[in-house]
Tab-separated table of C-alpha atoms and ligand atoms in Angstrom:
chain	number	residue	atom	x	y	z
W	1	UNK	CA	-58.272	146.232	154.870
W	2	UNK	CA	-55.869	145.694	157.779
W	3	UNK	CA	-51.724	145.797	157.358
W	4	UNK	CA	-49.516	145.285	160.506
W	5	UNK	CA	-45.661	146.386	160.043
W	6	UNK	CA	-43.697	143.402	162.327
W	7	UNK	CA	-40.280	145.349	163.064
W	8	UNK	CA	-36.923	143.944	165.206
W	9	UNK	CA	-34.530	147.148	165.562
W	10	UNK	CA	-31.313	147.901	167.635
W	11	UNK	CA	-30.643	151.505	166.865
W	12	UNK	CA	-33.945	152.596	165.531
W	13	UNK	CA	-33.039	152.131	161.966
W	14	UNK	CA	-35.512	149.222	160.748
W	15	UNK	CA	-38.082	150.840	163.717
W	16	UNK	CA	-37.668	154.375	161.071
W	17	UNK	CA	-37.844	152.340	158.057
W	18	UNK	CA	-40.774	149.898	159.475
W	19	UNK	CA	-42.721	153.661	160.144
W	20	UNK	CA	-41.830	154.568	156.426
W	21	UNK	CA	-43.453	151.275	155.430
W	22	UNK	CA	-46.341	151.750	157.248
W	23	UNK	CA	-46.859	155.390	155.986
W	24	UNK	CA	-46.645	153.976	152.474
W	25	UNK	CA	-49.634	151.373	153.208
W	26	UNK	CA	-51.566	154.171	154.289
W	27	UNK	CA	-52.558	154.856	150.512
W	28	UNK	CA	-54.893	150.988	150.687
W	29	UNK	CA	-54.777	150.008	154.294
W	30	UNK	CA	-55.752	150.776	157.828
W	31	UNK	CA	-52.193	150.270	159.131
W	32	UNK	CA	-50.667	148.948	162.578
W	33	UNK	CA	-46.518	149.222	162.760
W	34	UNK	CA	-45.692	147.191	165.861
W	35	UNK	CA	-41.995	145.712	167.415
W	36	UNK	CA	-41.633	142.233	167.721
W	37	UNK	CA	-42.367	142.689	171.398
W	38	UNK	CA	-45.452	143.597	170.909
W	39	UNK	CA	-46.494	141.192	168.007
W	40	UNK	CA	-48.624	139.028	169.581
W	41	UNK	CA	-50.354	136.380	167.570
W	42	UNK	CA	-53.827	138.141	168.424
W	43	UNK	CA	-52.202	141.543	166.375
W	44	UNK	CA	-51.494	139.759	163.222
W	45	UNK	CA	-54.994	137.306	162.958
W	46	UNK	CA	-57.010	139.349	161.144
W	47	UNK	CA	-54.289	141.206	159.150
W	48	UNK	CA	-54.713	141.105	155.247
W	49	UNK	CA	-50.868	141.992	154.921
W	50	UNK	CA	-48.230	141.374	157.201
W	51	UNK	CA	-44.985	143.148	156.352
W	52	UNK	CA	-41.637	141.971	158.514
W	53	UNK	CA	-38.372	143.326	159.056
W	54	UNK	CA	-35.466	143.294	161.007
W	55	UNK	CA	-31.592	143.801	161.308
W	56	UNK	CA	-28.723	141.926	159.087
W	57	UNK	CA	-26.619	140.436	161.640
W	58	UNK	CA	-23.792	138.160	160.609
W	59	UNK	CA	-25.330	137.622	157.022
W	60	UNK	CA	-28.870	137.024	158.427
W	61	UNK	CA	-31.061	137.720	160.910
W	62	UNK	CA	-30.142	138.404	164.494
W	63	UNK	CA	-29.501	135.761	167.359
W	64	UNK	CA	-29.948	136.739	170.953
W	65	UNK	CA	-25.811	136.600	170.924
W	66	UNK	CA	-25.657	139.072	168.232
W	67	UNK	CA	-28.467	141.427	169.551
W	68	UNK	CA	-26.109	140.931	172.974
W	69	UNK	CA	-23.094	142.120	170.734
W	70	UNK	CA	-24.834	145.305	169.172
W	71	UNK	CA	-25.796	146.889	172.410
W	72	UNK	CA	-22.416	146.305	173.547
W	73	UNK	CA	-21.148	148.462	170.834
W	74	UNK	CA	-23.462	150.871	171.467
W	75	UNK	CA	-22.238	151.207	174.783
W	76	UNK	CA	-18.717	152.997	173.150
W	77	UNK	CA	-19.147	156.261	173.768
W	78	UNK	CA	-17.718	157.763	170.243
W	79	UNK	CA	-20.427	155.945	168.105
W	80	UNK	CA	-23.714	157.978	169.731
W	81	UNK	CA	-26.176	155.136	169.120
W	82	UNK	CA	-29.407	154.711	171.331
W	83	UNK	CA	-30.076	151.375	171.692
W	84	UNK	CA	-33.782	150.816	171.466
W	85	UNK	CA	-36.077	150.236	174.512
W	86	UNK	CA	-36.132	146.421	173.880
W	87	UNK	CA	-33.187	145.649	171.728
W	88	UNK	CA	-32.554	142.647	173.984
W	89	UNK	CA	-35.958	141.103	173.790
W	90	UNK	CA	-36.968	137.887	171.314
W	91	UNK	CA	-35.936	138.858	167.697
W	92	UNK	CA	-37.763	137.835	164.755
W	93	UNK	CA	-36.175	134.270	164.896
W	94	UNK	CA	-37.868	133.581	168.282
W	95	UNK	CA	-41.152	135.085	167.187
W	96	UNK	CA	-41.374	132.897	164.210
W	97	UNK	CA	-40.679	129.924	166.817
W	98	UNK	CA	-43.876	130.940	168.385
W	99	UNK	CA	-45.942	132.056	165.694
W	100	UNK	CA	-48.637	129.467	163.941
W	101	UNK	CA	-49.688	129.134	160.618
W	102	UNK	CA	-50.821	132.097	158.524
W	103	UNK	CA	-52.915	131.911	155.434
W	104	UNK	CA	-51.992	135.644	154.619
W	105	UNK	CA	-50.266	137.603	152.053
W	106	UNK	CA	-46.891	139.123	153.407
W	107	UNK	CA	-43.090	140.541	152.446
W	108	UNK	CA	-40.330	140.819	154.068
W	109	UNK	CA	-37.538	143.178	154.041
W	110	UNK	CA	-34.384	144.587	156.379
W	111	UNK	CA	-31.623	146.603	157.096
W	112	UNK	CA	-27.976	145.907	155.990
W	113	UNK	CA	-24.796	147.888	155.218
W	114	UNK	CA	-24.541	148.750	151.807
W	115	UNK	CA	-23.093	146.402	149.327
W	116	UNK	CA	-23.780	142.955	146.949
W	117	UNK	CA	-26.178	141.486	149.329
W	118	UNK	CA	-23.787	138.211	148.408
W	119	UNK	CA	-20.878	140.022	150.906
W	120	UNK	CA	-23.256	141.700	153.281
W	121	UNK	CA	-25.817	138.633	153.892
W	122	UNK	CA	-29.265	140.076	154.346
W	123	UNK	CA	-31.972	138.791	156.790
W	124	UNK	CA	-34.718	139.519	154.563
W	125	UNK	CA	-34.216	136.089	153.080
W	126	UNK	CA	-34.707	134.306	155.786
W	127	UNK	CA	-37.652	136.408	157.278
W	128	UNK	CA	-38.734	135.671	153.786
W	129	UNK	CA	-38.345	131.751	154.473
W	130	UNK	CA	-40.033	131.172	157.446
W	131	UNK	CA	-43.203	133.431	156.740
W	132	UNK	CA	-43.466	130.766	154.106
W	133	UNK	CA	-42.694	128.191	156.514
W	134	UNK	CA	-45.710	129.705	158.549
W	135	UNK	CA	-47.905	129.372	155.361
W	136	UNK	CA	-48.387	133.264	154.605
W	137	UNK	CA	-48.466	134.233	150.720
W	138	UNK	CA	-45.257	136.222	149.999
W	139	UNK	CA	-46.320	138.829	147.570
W	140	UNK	CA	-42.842	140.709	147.506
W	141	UNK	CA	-39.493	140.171	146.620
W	142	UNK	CA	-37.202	140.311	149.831
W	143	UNK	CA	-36.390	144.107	149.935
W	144	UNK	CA	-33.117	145.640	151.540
W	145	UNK	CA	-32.757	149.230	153.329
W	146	UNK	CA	-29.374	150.402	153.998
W	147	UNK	CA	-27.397	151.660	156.611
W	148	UNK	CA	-23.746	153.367	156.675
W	149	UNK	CA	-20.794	151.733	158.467
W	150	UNK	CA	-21.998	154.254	161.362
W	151	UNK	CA	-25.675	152.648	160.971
W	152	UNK	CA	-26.713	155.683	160.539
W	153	UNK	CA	-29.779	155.234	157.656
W	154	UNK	CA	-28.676	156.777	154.284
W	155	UNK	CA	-29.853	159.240	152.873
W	156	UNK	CA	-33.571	158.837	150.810
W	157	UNK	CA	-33.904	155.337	152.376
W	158	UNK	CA	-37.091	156.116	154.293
W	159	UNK	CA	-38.238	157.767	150.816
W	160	UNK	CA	-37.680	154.552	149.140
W	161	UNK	CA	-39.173	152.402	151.813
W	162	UNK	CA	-42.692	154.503	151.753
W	163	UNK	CA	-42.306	154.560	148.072
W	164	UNK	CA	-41.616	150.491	148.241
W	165	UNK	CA	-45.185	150.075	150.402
W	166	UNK	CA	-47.050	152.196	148.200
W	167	UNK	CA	-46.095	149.977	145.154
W	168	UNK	CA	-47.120	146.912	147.096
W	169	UNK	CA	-50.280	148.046	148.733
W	170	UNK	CA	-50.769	148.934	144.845
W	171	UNK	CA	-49.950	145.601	143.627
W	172	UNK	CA	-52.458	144.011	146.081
W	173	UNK	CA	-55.400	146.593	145.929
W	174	UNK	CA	-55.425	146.266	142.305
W	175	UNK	CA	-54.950	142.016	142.057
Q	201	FMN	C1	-23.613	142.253	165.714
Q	201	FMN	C2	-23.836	142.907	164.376
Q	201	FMN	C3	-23.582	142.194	163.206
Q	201	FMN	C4	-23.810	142.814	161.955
Q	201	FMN	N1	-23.592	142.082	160.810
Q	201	FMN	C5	-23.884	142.634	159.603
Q	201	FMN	C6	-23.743	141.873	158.409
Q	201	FMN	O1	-23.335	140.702	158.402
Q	201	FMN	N2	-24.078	142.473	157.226
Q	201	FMN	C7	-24.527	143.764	157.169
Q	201	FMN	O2	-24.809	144.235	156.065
Q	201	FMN	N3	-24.672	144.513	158.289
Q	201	FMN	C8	-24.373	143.969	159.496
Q	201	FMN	N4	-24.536	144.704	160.637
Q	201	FMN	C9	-25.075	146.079	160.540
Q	201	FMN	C10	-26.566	146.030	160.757
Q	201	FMN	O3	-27.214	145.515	159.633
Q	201	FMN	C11	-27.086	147.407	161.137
Q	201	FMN	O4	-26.603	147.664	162.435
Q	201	FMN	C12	-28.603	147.439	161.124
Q	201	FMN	O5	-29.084	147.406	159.810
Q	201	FMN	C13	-29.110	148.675	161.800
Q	201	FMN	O6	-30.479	148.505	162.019
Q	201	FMN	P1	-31.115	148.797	163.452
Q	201	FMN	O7	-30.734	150.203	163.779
Q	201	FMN	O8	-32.577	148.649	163.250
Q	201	FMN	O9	-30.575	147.803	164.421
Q	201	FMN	C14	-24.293	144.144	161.883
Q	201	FMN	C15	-24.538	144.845	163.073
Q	201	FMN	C16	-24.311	144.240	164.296
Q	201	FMN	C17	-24.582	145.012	165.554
């Protein structure tokens, strides 16, 4: 069985926790951990699971103003973030504008600073509500990853993220 890991990242923290993902799918599936860049309708077609994550910007997912705004910060030289290769490409938003209709189980999760996910917003919702808009099967509860006020990953989060895949690629081997 095929899973493909669908990742949007700015400073490499959903790209660490999409490769954590993928690791933990290892255990049932023949894995493929891709940016959004790359995701091209052809890489997801004959996926059995299709896991997708991105950024919380502004209490959801990123707009091309707000992935604008993040590599602008990274440009201060105090904070020491690398802004990923394409960090100002399409997002998830604009993939999901191009993307067709998916009969195919999926989950969604993302990256977000930490707190009630009711002050912080999280874009795993609404990953969550257009890969049902696009017909795939969500088999997960959104999940969140978090980051500190540096966005720096916490500590055990890529742990918990292989850990999280494991328990899903469980939950689907043995349905
Ligand atoms: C423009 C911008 C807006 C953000 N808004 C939020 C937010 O509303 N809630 C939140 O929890 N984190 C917010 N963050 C922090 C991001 O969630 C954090 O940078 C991200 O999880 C890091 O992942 P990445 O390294 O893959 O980009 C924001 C970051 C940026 C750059």
């Amino acid at each position: 069985m095929r899973a493909v890991v669908v990742y949007e990242s700015m400073y490499g923290n959903t790209h660490r926790i999409a490769d954590a993902i993928g690791a933990g799918l290892e255990t049932a599936f023949d894995v493929r951990v891709v940016s959004v860049s790359q995701a091209m309708p052809e890489v997801i077609a004959d996926a059995d699971l299709v896991v997708v994550g991105g950024p919380t910007h502004v209490h959801g997912m990123s707009r091309a103003s707000t992935r604008k705004a993040a590599v602008q910060a990274a440009d201060k030289p105090v904070g020491g973030l690398q802004v990923e290769p394409d960090a100002l490409g399409p997002g998830l938003r604009e993939w999901f504008g191009s993307l067709g209709d998916y009969p195919v189980r999926a989950a969604a999760f993302d990256t977000r600073m930490h707190g009630p996910a009711m002050v912080t917003g999280r874009a795993a919702r609404g990953v969550t509500h257009l890969l049902r808009q696009h017909g795939f099967e969500v088999v997960a509860e959104p999940e969140s990853f978090l980051v500190t006020k540096q966005d720096r990953l916490e500590p055990q989060e890529e742990d918990r993220a292989r850990d999280w895949a494991a328990k899903l690629a469980a939950g689907i081997t043995s349905s």
